[in-house]
Amino acid sequence: MANIILGIESSCDDTSAAIIKDCVLMSNVIASQKVHEDYGGVVPELASRAHQQNIVPVVSEAIRKAGINKADIDAIAFTRGPGLLGSLLVGTSFAKGLALALDKPIVDVNHLHGHVLSHFIKEDENTVTPDFPFLCLLISGGNSQIIKVNSPYDMEILGQTIDDAAGEAFDKCAKVMGLPYPGGPFIDRLAAEGDPKRFKFSKPHIEGLNYSFSGLKTSFLYTLRDELKSNPNFIEENKADLAASLQATIIAILMDKLDKAVKLTGIGQIAIGGGVSANSGVRNAIQHYCDVHHLKAFIPKRLFTTDNAAMIAVAGHFKFIKKDFCSFSDVPFARVTV
């Protein structure tokens, strides 16, 4: 029998609600917060207040677009963590209240699991999904991980960042260049116009499959410092080349470890997820690598790379099948790993 899951996502600065029916997407509504652009980063207090304003209309709109009644919902899945605690509290509290009112079970979802399982969002019955096991390169503002996904319930971290994440490197370097927040998309657009070989930035030498991006960030800052001493207009005159070189270096770091993971595991299916997987350079690099090595690439639509409730609903679907419900006394958590 088909099950209908309402997903609620409020981990950072996007309020989202989605409805799925046996993983087939019926609606996915996202309310983004523009207020943070003036501050160059997410302000937690402002984020939680915006979630309070947005969550009721967003959930109502998701239910309306899905063409169902609230009573048709079989379970409510919500992001329990990781994320901003105040933002998580809004989504968690709303999910609990609605579940109590409807007498429905609740399912807590690890936000990172949602990104990994976003590949199982079906927009129609013909959607192709990965077979288990597969490798997932999870790259976002706060996480850079290579995960061996054995099943929806069994995920093994093979490598992860020991300092900054790839998204942090993009955003922090973009901020120094005077680009708006979030900086990653601006770097991506500028990179298309620049020379990726113009500047050389440091690459880390970390053993195994772990990542490091703090050295790259420092190398980038030192390059700007040295060049600005002789040319105050250096950044403005070289923005495209700086962006292209930065992006190429980050991609090279990511792909080096992914290649090692493929050779170590022998797994022939590669998926990407998280906000940085929207980067066109990353997407092209993954597709090219898989084409050259005769592997299967799973690259999500950009809509499903950012924080969205569809991925939370899908992750909740798998837990619902196992009747892995959470208690109404469970509280959100700010930090956790896969």
XYZ file of C-alpha atoms in Angstrom:
338
model
C 0.000 0.000 0.000
C 1.313 3.457 -0.930
C 2.419 5.740 1.876
C 2.298 9.529 1.886
C 5.021 11.378 3.775
C 5.133 15.064 4.647
C 8.726 16.275 4.896
C 9.765 19.418 6.778
C 13.228 20.998 6.428
C 14.396 23.931 8.581
C 18.051 23.261 9.322
C 19.463 26.594 8.175
C 17.921 29.474 6.226
C 15.440 27.732 3.914
C 11.977 26.725 5.107
C 10.725 23.833 3.012
C 7.877 21.327 2.984
C 7.281 18.474 0.549
C 4.862 15.629 -0.025
C 5.912 12.290 -1.509
C 3.923 9.167 -2.258
C 6.169 6.105 -2.289
C 9.113 8.387 -3.162
C 7.228 10.005 -6.066
C 7.293 13.771 -5.588
C 3.896 15.404 -5.304
C 5.038 18.859 -4.131
C 8.148 20.636 -2.908
C 7.852 24.211 -1.606
C 10.840 26.293 -0.500
C 10.874 29.750 1.103
C 14.361 31.276 0.993
C 15.530 34.034 3.320
C 17.107 37.095 1.670
C 17.724 38.943 4.937
C 21.136 37.308 5.448
C 22.656 38.788 2.277
C 23.273 42.110 4.050
C 25.378 40.353 6.715
C 27.573 38.169 4.513
C 26.361 34.995 6.200
C 23.436 33.402 7.998
C 22.388 35.135 11.219
C 20.912 32.354 13.430
C 18.404 34.531 15.297
C 17.051 36.056 12.090
C 16.863 32.600 10.509
C 14.746 31.116 13.300
C 12.372 34.100 13.249
C 11.917 33.757 9.498
C 11.182 30.051 9.888
C 8.407 30.905 12.343
C 6.877 33.238 9.790
C 7.228 30.857 6.865
C 6.483 27.387 8.143
C 2.676 27.493 8.277
C 2.170 28.923 4.764
C 4.900 26.680 3.323
C 3.390 23.465 4.737
C -0.113 24.554 3.727
C 1.057 25.254 0.185
C 2.829 21.874 -0.068
C -0.356 20.066 0.960
C -2.445 22.136 -1.458
C -0.087 21.559 -4.398
C -0.046 17.820 -3.685
C -3.834 17.738 -3.968
C -4.340 15.877 -0.706
C -5.941 16.473 2.669
C -3.973 16.589 5.904
C -5.695 13.383 6.971
C -4.144 11.545 3.998
C -0.647 11.949 5.441
C 0.758 8.714 6.899
C 3.749 10.224 8.717
C 5.610 13.486 9.184
C 9.372 13.503 8.615
C 11.450 16.416 9.876
C 15.092 17.427 10.006
C 16.331 16.809 13.526
C 19.931 17.824 12.800
C 22.564 18.867 12.135
C 21.960 22.572 11.643
C 21.226 25.796 13.482
C 19.579 24.850 16.748
C 17.026 27.666 16.718
C 15.987 26.865 13.156
C 15.746 23.147 13.913
C 13.557 23.861 16.925
C 10.984 25.588 14.726
C 10.666 22.645 12.345
C 10.785 20.041 15.096
C 8.137 21.761 17.188
C 5.833 22.276 14.226
C 6.174 18.648 13.124
C 5.356 17.413 16.622
C 2.361 19.708 16.979
C 0.914 18.756 13.609
C 1.500 15.054 14.248
C -0.289 15.248 17.597
C -3.217 17.077 16.006
C -3.503 14.512 13.203
C -2.597 11.494 15.359
C 0.252 10.549 13.004
C 3.744 9.199 13.740
C 6.844 11.363 13.357
C 10.150 10.378 11.784
C 13.389 12.209 12.573
C 15.851 12.575 9.701
C 19.583 13.250 9.699
C 19.995 16.171 7.291
C 23.082 14.550 5.753
C 21.185 11.313 5.111
C 18.648 13.447 3.252
C 21.311 14.744 0.875
C 22.597 11.217 0.239
C 19.122 9.795 -0.351
C 17.994 12.694 -2.541
C 18.836 10.435 -5.474
C 15.732 8.397 -4.659
C 13.345 11.310 -5.224
C 11.192 10.215 -8.149
C 9.560 12.850 -10.327
C 7.853 10.056 -12.249
C 7.897 6.270 -12.401
C 10.763 6.296 -14.925
C 13.308 7.965 -12.615
C 16.565 5.972 -12.482
C 17.991 5.522 -8.982
C 21.322 4.064 -7.788
C 21.745 0.434 -6.847
C 23.425 -0.428 -3.555
C 26.231 -0.075 -2.775
C 27.235 3.260 -4.292
C 29.674 6.009 -3.419
C 28.359 9.454 -2.577
C 30.504 12.577 -2.580
C 28.655 14.788 -0.103
C 29.861 18.370 -0.457
C 28.265 21.393 1.163
C 29.039 24.493 3.190
C 29.676 22.458 6.308
C 30.536 18.960 5.104
C 32.863 17.257 2.655
C 32.593 13.483 2.887
C 32.990 10.365 0.789
C 30.333 7.899 1.885
C 29.870 4.247 0.987
C 26.113 3.796 0.891
C 25.333 0.123 1.524
C 21.599 0.702 2.024
C 19.269 3.515 3.141
C 20.048 2.381 6.688
C 23.783 1.674 6.395
C 26.178 4.468 5.422
C 29.910 4.303 6.026
C 32.135 7.401 5.987
C 35.317 6.589 4.082
C 36.776 10.079 4.294
C 35.823 13.566 5.444
C 37.244 17.033 5.911
C 39.522 17.583 8.890
C 38.978 21.357 8.827
C 37.046 23.533 6.363
C 34.550 22.058 3.925
C 34.570 22.736 0.182
C 31.624 25.086 0.480
C 33.389 27.066 3.191
C 36.409 27.489 0.942
C 34.209 28.835 -1.840
C 32.244 31.200 0.395
C 35.150 32.529 2.468
C 37.323 33.216 -0.554
C 34.381 34.828 -2.330
C 33.834 37.119 0.651
C 37.455 38.300 0.526
C 36.932 39.043 -3.170
C 33.981 41.257 -2.271
C 31.365 38.966 -3.786
C 27.829 38.741 -2.305
C 26.703 35.940 0.002
C 26.463 33.069 -0.681
C 29.656 33.315 -2.681
C 29.792 29.825 -4.215
C 27.340 30.519 -7.076
C 29.138 33.785 -7.929
C 32.486 31.957 -8.077
C 30.872 29.386 -10.370
C 29.590 32.030 -12.790
C 32.879 33.976 -12.832
C 34.892 30.781 -13.336
C 33.200 30.218 -16.689
C 34.877 33.405 -17.955
C 38.352 32.880 -16.466
C 41.551 30.932 -16.959
C 41.747 28.043 -14.466
C 45.539 27.781 -14.943
C 46.337 31.435 -14.277
C 46.978 31.091 -10.533
C 48.423 28.195 -8.544
C 47.070 27.578 -5.055
C 48.283 25.057 -2.481
C 46.845 21.555 -2.458
C 46.887 19.549 0.784
C 48.852 16.344 1.287
C 46.521 14.405 3.599
C 46.893 10.655 3.836
C 43.964 8.374 3.138
C 40.614 9.690 1.982
C 40.259 12.680 4.301
C 40.003 16.211 2.949
C 41.508 19.543 3.962
C 40.695 22.976 2.548
C 42.159 25.368 5.129
C 45.578 25.418 3.402
C 43.972 26.269 0.080
C 42.081 29.129 1.707
C 45.284 30.445 3.297
C 47.171 30.182 0.001
C 44.400 32.133 -1.712
C 44.520 34.879 0.925
C 48.320 35.156 0.730
C 48.146 35.500 -3.058
C 45.690 38.377 -2.718
C 47.763 40.016 0.019
C 50.963 39.910 -2.004
C 49.380 41.123 -5.239
C 47.400 43.928 -3.604
C 50.617 45.479 -2.282
C 51.617 46.479 -5.813
C 48.167 46.723 -7.409
C 45.180 47.898 -5.329
C 42.864 46.949 -8.215
C 44.223 43.408 -8.496
C 41.032 41.620 -7.371
C 38.726 43.607 -9.630
C 41.021 43.167 -12.633
C 41.468 39.419 -12.090
C 38.162 38.229 -10.601
C 37.379 35.720 -13.335
C 40.840 34.137 -13.333
C 40.907 34.009 -9.528
C 37.500 32.308 -9.484
C 38.439 29.847 -12.206
C 41.738 28.915 -10.546
C 40.102 28.558 -7.124
C 37.322 26.380 -8.496
C 39.740 24.205 -10.460
C 41.873 23.630 -7.356
C 38.894 22.670 -5.193
C 37.646 20.282 -7.859
C 41.099 18.709 -8.192
C 41.224 18.113 -4.430
C 37.757 16.554 -4.455
C 38.416 14.332 -7.458
C 41.784 13.072 -6.224
C 40.221 11.546 -3.108
C 37.178 10.282 -4.977
C 39.430 8.487 -7.460
C 41.249 6.820 -4.564
C 37.907 5.739 -3.063
C 36.789 4.216 -6.361
C 40.030 2.261 -6.689
C 39.845 1.152 -3.049
C 36.244 -0.082 -3.157
C 35.793 -1.059 -6.807
C 32.321 0.474 -6.717
C 31.104 1.626 -10.122
C 28.311 4.012 -9.160
C 29.126 7.587 -8.136
C 26.608 10.051 -6.734
C 27.031 13.615 -5.526
C 24.929 15.618 -3.100
C 24.878 18.798 -1.040
C 24.912 22.441 -2.035
C 28.320 22.368 -3.741
C 27.070 19.628 -6.073
C 25.144 22.422 -7.826
C 28.504 23.818 -8.996
C 28.768 23.364 -12.756
C 32.496 22.638 -12.612
C 31.983 19.874 -10.057
C 29.115 18.385 -12.057
C 31.136 18.387 -15.268
C 34.156 16.872 -13.525
C 32.099 14.015 -12.055
C 30.422 13.260 -15.369
C 33.740 13.351 -17.248
C 35.438 11.104 -14.695
C 32.616 8.555 -14.867
C 32.575 8.637 -18.663
C 36.337 8.052 -18.880
C 36.283 5.210 -16.336
C 33.010 3.683 -17.551
C 31.199 4.338 -14.279
C 27.587 5.358 -13.676
C 27.145 8.958 -12.516
C 24.158 10.164 -10.513
C 23.985 13.946 -10.592
C 20.852 15.420 -8.991
C 18.843 18.296 -10.328
C 20.037 21.559 -8.842
C 16.670 21.884 -7.064
C 17.569 18.823 -4.990
C 21.144 19.859 -4.161
C 20.198 22.708 -1.835
C 18.287 22.249 1.428
C 14.844 20.969 0.496
C 12.111 18.950 2.150
C 11.779 16.424 -0.680
C 15.012 14.754 0.418
C 13.809 14.762 4.037
C 10.540 13.146 2.998
C 12.378 10.433 1.012
C 14.702 9.664 3.910
C 11.628 9.568 6.141
C 9.967 7.161 3.715
C 12.674 4.555 4.266
C 12.454 4.910 8.040
C 8.644 4.715 7.861
C 8.894 1.382 6.054
C 10.823 0.006 9.031
C 8.462 1.740 11.474
C 11.479 3.554 12.835
C 9.542 6.360 14.471
C 10.920 8.849 16.963
C 9.601 9.907 20.336
C 7.830 13.214 20.891
C 10.393 13.821 23.628
C 13.354 13.702 21.206
C 15.088 17.053 20.734
C 17.088 18.460 17.787
C 20.877 18.403 17.659
C 23.249 20.921 16.087
C 26.105 18.601 15.149
C 26.357 15.007 13.982
C 28.056 12.909 11.308
C 26.588 10.315 8.972
